[in-house]
Amino acid sequence: MPSAFVFDPNRCTGCQACELACSIENDLGTDRSWREVVTFNDGAVAGVPRYHLSLACNHCTKPACMYSCPALAYDRDAASGAILLDPSRCIGCRYCSWACPYGAPRFEEERGVMGKCTFCSHRLEQGLKPACSTLCPTGALDFRDLPASELAVTVPGFPQTDLGPSLRIEPVHGRLHQDSGRAGMDGSHPIAPAPPIPGITLRSEWSLAAFTFLVAVLFATFAAAAAGALFVPPLLFATAAAAAAGFSFSHLGRPGRAWRAGLNVRRSWLSREVVGFGSFAAIGTVVLATGPSAAPALAIAGVVVGLLTLVSADQVYRPVYDGRHPLLDGGGTVLTGLYLAGLLLADPWLAGLVGCIKLGSEIRSGPRRHAWGMGPWPVWLVWSRLALGLALPAAMWIVSGAPLPAWTIFAAVAGEGLGRAGFYTRLSIQSPARQVRADLAGQLASSTA
């Protein structure tokens, strides 16, 4: 029978003793904990329940962190069922924190690796419960063996997934803490300012943005060279590929372990991206050095591997993409690589079709936050992206025909670079804090409808 946390929000006072117990037990310091207390209706809006949730890693039956980790740094403890992270294997890529909707893995800046709740497995070996549940003064947090049929987490504010979290949250009774609500003089609902939720922006992920954009450009130039439409010096191609890899490595907390990034090809899109890019760079360099006509089968293989690499690069962002699918995003690497390839190949059908998809994506996106995380996305950047990346090449194609002048290609690349920056405005990391805000907004909307 699996072990699980059992939490009763009706008893929790939000004292954060569980957080402190976790910090002390795991020697994390006073400013860090693997457990977090989040409050539903923190602003005490009248007519809406207000309660606390004490959350940590849920040691799921289908752990997204383990499946997504490219370095195989996660494993399941056979005795307790705990999902344990081996810091000696971790490369600090942070991808597990994107994949986990519960915000469990935390990046530890000083060590350059991730850290997370261990179920206090060292205490379980001694027959003791985790420190957080032991020191809860109200009995709101417990730990015991439960059959899978008794694991239930349907309370508002907790992300609903199919990962099978080892957790039971008791239902909130009635209108818990309703009397603490307060309405404004006009009957409105004043909500206390919520602290910002860490997310993904171009400022935080600029090295990954540079890497993925370079991969798209490299794919386009290689595809054109393989078709005989463009001459690309092999040394230039290899140097650009090395620069792209450098951008990728610089994002890691432990770049010296970068070789581990390709170990989980079976499950991790990040591993597939890494292995795909390495293979594409090697094949591309060999083909360009020997001449595409000397090894046409290898040239075709390079194009296929390059395209699969772009698909993997977009799929990496699937857990944090706020939209239909990153593969259909105008700033995604697949559409960017195919569009630039169409321009370099002077293929109006390929460039025109992909360009229309990209334009539709930009129109659907509408107003959005700034990719740098500093307010609204400037209108002039949107228009610059459309003008340079799409409108100018189309106009020049109509006026001068194919092939396009080199300056037009460079303008299109610049426009696509802006499009890649815009891609980061559609990304957000799922977390309990974000889920609390979404569910609270839904309850307020339904109460005023």
mmCIF file with all atom_site columns, C-alpha atoms in Angstrom, residues 7-19 37-39 50-54 136-138 140 177:
data_model
loop_
_atom_site.group_PDB
_atom_site.id
_atom_site.type_symbol
_atom_site.label_atom_id
_atom_site.label_alt_id
_atom_site.label_comp_id
_atom_site.label_asym_id
_atom_site.label_entity_id
_atom_site.label_seq_id
_atom_site.pdbx_PDB_ins_code
_atom_site.Cartn_x
_atom_site.Cartn_y
_atom_site.Cartn_z
_atom_site.occupancy
_atom_site.B_iso_or_equiv
_atom_site.pdbx_formal_charge
_atom_site.auth_seq_id
_atom_site.auth_comp_id
_atom_site.auth_asym_id
_atom_site.auth_atom_id
_atom_site.pdbx_PDB_model_num
ATOM 1  C CA . PHE A 1 7   ? -4.017  17.208 4.420  1.00 0.00 ? 7   PHE A CA 1
ATOM 2  C CA . ASP A 1 8   ? -7.111  18.720 6.027  1.00 0.00 ? 8   ASP A CA 1
ATOM 3  C CA . PRO A 1 9   ? -7.577  22.402 5.053  1.00 0.00 ? 9   PRO A CA 1
ATOM 4  C CA . ASN A 1 10  ? -10.309 22.694 7.680  1.00 0.00 ? 10  ASN A CA 1
ATOM 5  C CA . ARG A 1 11  ? -7.661  22.377 10.399 1.00 0.00 ? 11  ARG A CA 1
ATOM 6  C CA . CYS A 1 12  ? -4.820  24.357 8.834  1.00 0.00 ? 12  CYS A CA 1
ATOM 7  C CA . THR A 1 13  ? -4.180  27.840 10.281 1.00 0.00 ? 13  THR A CA 1
ATOM 8  C CA . GLY A 1 14  ? -1.419  28.747 7.826  1.00 0.00 ? 14  GLY A CA 1
ATOM 9  C CA . CYS A 1 15  ? 1.191   28.922 10.597 1.00 0.00 ? 15  CYS A CA 1
ATOM 10 C CA . GLN A 1 16  ? 3.895   27.548 8.271  1.00 0.00 ? 16  GLN A CA 1
ATOM 11 C CA . ALA A 1 17  ? 5.335   25.258 10.930 1.00 0.00 ? 17  ALA A CA 1
ATOM 12 C CA . CYS A 1 18  ? 5.499   22.556 8.238  1.00 0.00 ? 18  CYS A CA 1
ATOM 13 C CA . GLU A 1 19  ? 7.703   24.792 6.095  1.00 0.00 ? 19  GLU A CA 1
ATOM 14 C CA . VAL A 1 37  ? 1.782   26.985 2.219  1.00 0.00 ? 37  VAL A CA 1
ATOM 15 C CA . VAL A 1 38  ? -0.450  28.728 -0.322 1.00 0.00 ? 38  VAL A CA 1
ATOM 16 C CA . THR A 1 39  ? -3.693  30.461 0.528  1.00 0.00 ? 39  THR A CA 1
ATOM 17 C CA . ARG A 1 50  ? -10.626 31.128 2.453  1.00 0.00 ? 50  ARG A CA 1
ATOM 18 C CA . TYR A 1 51  ? -8.279  28.293 3.369  1.00 0.00 ? 51  TYR A CA 1
ATOM 19 C CA . HIS A 1 52  ? -4.663  27.214 3.254  1.00 0.00 ? 52  HIS A CA 1
ATOM 20 C CA . LEU A 1 53  ? -2.980  24.390 1.364  1.00 0.00 ? 53  LEU A CA 1
ATOM 21 C CA . SER A 1 54  ? 0.288   22.869 2.567  1.00 0.00 ? 54  SER A CA 1
ATOM 22 C CA . CYS A 1 136 ? 2.079   20.232 12.434 1.00 0.00 ? 136 CYS A CA 1
ATOM 23 C CA . PRO A 1 137 ? 0.497   21.675 15.627 1.00 0.00 ? 137 PRO A CA 1
ATOM 24 C CA . THR A 1 138 ? -3.140  21.255 14.527 1.00 0.00 ? 138 THR A CA 1
ATOM 25 C CA . ALA A 1 140 ? -3.840  19.281 9.545  1.00 0.00 ? 140 ALA A CA 1
ATOM 26 C CA . HIS A 1 177 ? -13.498 31.217 6.899  1.00 0.00 ? 177 HIS A CA 1
#
